[in-house]
Amino acid sequence: PPGTTRLFVTTGSTYGVVWGTDVYTTDSDLSTAAVHAGVLRPGERGIVRVTLVDSLNVAFTGTQRNGVGSEDYG
């Protein structure tokens, strides 16, 4: 449910597919979204906090950041 927070251990990557900016779709690659968001660098291992949100009123707009291009969704 919205507001739920989980911690994940992952290694930053630039190779996965990501939709959105700052708020990402649930099928976005977590390790790539972490690099796009500036939380991890490529190859850096760390803990990423993910908080679920109600996506009904979210515009998933793609951008280019930190060497990763994200896509528009919807």
PDB file of C-alpha atoms in Angstrom:
ATOM      1  CA  PRO A   1       0.000   0.000   0.000  1.00  0.00           C
ATOM      2  CA  PRO A   2       1.071   3.633  -0.453  1.00  0.00           C
ATOM      3  CA  GLY A   3       3.460   4.824   2.229  1.00  0.00           C
ATOM      4  CA  THR A   4       5.097   1.411   2.608  1.00  0.00           C
ATOM      5  CA  THR A   5       8.893   1.685   2.722  1.00  0.00           C
ATOM      6  CA  ARG A   6      11.386  -1.073   1.945  1.00  0.00           C
ATOM      7  CA  LEU A   7      15.189  -1.182   1.892  1.00  0.00           C
ATOM      8  CA  PHE A   8      17.061  -2.959  -0.911  1.00  0.00           C
ATOM      9  CA  VAL A   9      20.744  -3.690  -1.409  1.00  0.00           C
ATOM     10  CA  THR A  10      21.707  -3.078  -5.025  1.00  0.00           C
ATOM     11  CA  THR A  11      24.602  -2.081  -7.258  1.00  0.00           C
ATOM     12  CA  GLY A  12      24.213   1.026  -9.412  1.00  0.00           C
ATOM     13  CA  SER A  13      23.856   0.373 -13.134  1.00  0.00           C
ATOM     14  CA  THR A  14      23.252   2.305 -16.339  1.00  0.00           C
ATOM     15  CA  TYR A  15      21.882  -0.633 -18.341  1.00  0.00           C
ATOM     16  CA  GLY A  16      18.291  -1.142 -17.142  1.00  0.00           C
ATOM     17  CA  VAL A  17      15.068   0.483 -18.311  1.00  0.00           C
ATOM     18  CA  VAL A  18      13.595   3.287 -16.188  1.00  0.00           C
ATOM     19  CA  TRP A  19      10.299   5.173 -16.496  1.00  0.00           C
ATOM     20  CA  GLY A  20       9.836   8.487 -14.701  1.00  0.00           C
ATOM     21  CA  THR A  21      11.978  10.956 -12.760  1.00  0.00           C
ATOM     22  CA  ASP A  22      12.275  10.962  -8.952  1.00  0.00           C
ATOM     23  CA  VAL A  23       9.081   8.863  -8.839  1.00  0.00           C
ATOM     24  CA  TYR A  24       9.548   5.733 -10.946  1.00  0.00           C
ATOM     25  CA  THR A  25       7.203   2.995 -12.139  1.00  0.00           C
ATOM     26  CA  THR A  26       7.339  -0.269 -10.184  1.00  0.00           C
ATOM     27  CA  ASP A  27       8.683  -2.086 -13.249  1.00  0.00           C
ATOM     28  CA  SER A  28      11.668   0.263 -13.565  1.00  0.00           C
ATOM     29  CA  ASP A  29      15.058  -1.326 -12.944  1.00  0.00           C
ATOM     30  CA  LEU A  30      15.961  -0.397  -9.358  1.00  0.00           C
ATOM     31  CA  SER A  31      19.740  -0.302  -9.840  1.00  0.00           C
ATOM     32  CA  THR A  32      19.370   1.994 -12.863  1.00  0.00           C
ATOM     33  CA  ALA A  33      16.758   4.214 -11.171  1.00  0.00           C
ATOM     34  CA  ALA A  34      19.170   4.624  -8.241  1.00  0.00           C
ATOM     35  CA  VAL A  35      21.847   5.990 -10.593  1.00  0.00           C
ATOM     36  CA  HIS A  36      19.324   8.197 -12.423  1.00  0.00           C
ATOM     37  CA  ALA A  37      18.191   9.635  -9.068  1.00  0.00           C
ATOM     38  CA  GLY A  38      21.792  10.234  -7.957  1.00  0.00           C
ATOM     39  CA  VAL A  39      21.568   7.821  -5.016  1.00  0.00           C
ATOM     40  CA  LEU A  40      24.308   5.488  -6.324  1.00  0.00           C
ATOM     41  CA  ARG A  41      27.056   5.729  -8.917  1.00  0.00           C
ATOM     42  CA  PRO A  42      27.482   2.988 -11.544  1.00  0.00           C
ATOM     43  CA  GLY A  43      29.168   0.013  -9.889  1.00  0.00           C
ATOM     44  CA  GLU A  44      28.616   1.377  -6.375  1.00  0.00           C
ATOM     45  CA  ARG A  45      26.862  -1.002  -3.970  1.00  0.00           C
ATOM     46  CA  GLY A  46      24.520   0.438  -1.387  1.00  0.00           C
ATOM     47  CA  ILE A  47      21.166   0.408   0.349  1.00  0.00           C
ATOM     48  CA  VAL A  48      18.281   2.076  -1.470  1.00  0.00           C
ATOM     49  CA  ARG A  49      15.076   3.074   0.316  1.00  0.00           C
ATOM     50  CA  VAL A  50      11.932   2.631  -1.795  1.00  0.00           C
ATOM     51  CA  THR A  51       8.638   4.191  -0.727  1.00  0.00           C
ATOM     52  CA  LEU A  52       5.465   3.169  -2.544  1.00  0.00           C
ATOM     53  CA  VAL A  53       3.162   6.008  -3.587  1.00  0.00           C
ATOM     54  CA  ASP A  54      -0.324   6.225  -5.032  1.00  0.00           C
ATOM     55  CA  SER A  55       0.505   6.541  -8.733  1.00  0.00           C
ATOM     56  CA  LEU A  56      -2.926   7.705  -9.934  1.00  0.00           C
ATOM     57  CA  ASN A  57      -1.875  11.361  -9.940  1.00  0.00           C
ATOM     58  CA  VAL A  58       1.779  10.920 -10.914  1.00  0.00           C
ATOM     59  CA  ALA A  59       3.128  11.950 -14.314  1.00  0.00           C
ATOM     60  CA  PHE A  60       6.021   9.612 -15.117  1.00  0.00           C
ATOM     61  CA  THR A  61       8.136  11.975 -17.213  1.00  0.00           C
ATOM     62  CA  GLY A  62      11.469  10.840 -18.586  1.00  0.00           C
ATOM     63  CA  THR A  63      14.702  12.823 -18.311  1.00  0.00           C
ATOM     64  CA  GLN A  64      18.434  12.429 -18.862  1.00  0.00           C
ATOM     65  CA  ARG A  65      20.443  12.468 -15.608  1.00  0.00           C
ATOM     66  CA  ASN A  66      23.669  10.980 -14.293  1.00  0.00           C
ATOM     67  CA  GLY A  67      24.348   9.104 -17.524  1.00  0.00           C
ATOM     68  CA  VAL A  68      20.929   7.425 -17.554  1.00  0.00           C
ATOM     69  CA  GLY A  69      17.998   8.269 -19.810  1.00  0.00           C
ATOM     70  CA  SER A  70      14.557   7.512 -18.392  1.00  0.00           C
ATOM     71  CA  GLU A  71      11.416   7.236 -20.488  1.00  0.00           C
ATOM     72  CA  ASP A  72       7.942   8.771 -20.298  1.00  0.00           C
ATOM     73  CA  TYR A  73       5.243   6.335 -19.193  1.00  0.00           C
ATOM     74  CA  GLY A  74       1.530   6.509 -19.859  1.00  0.00           C
TER      75      GLY A  74
END
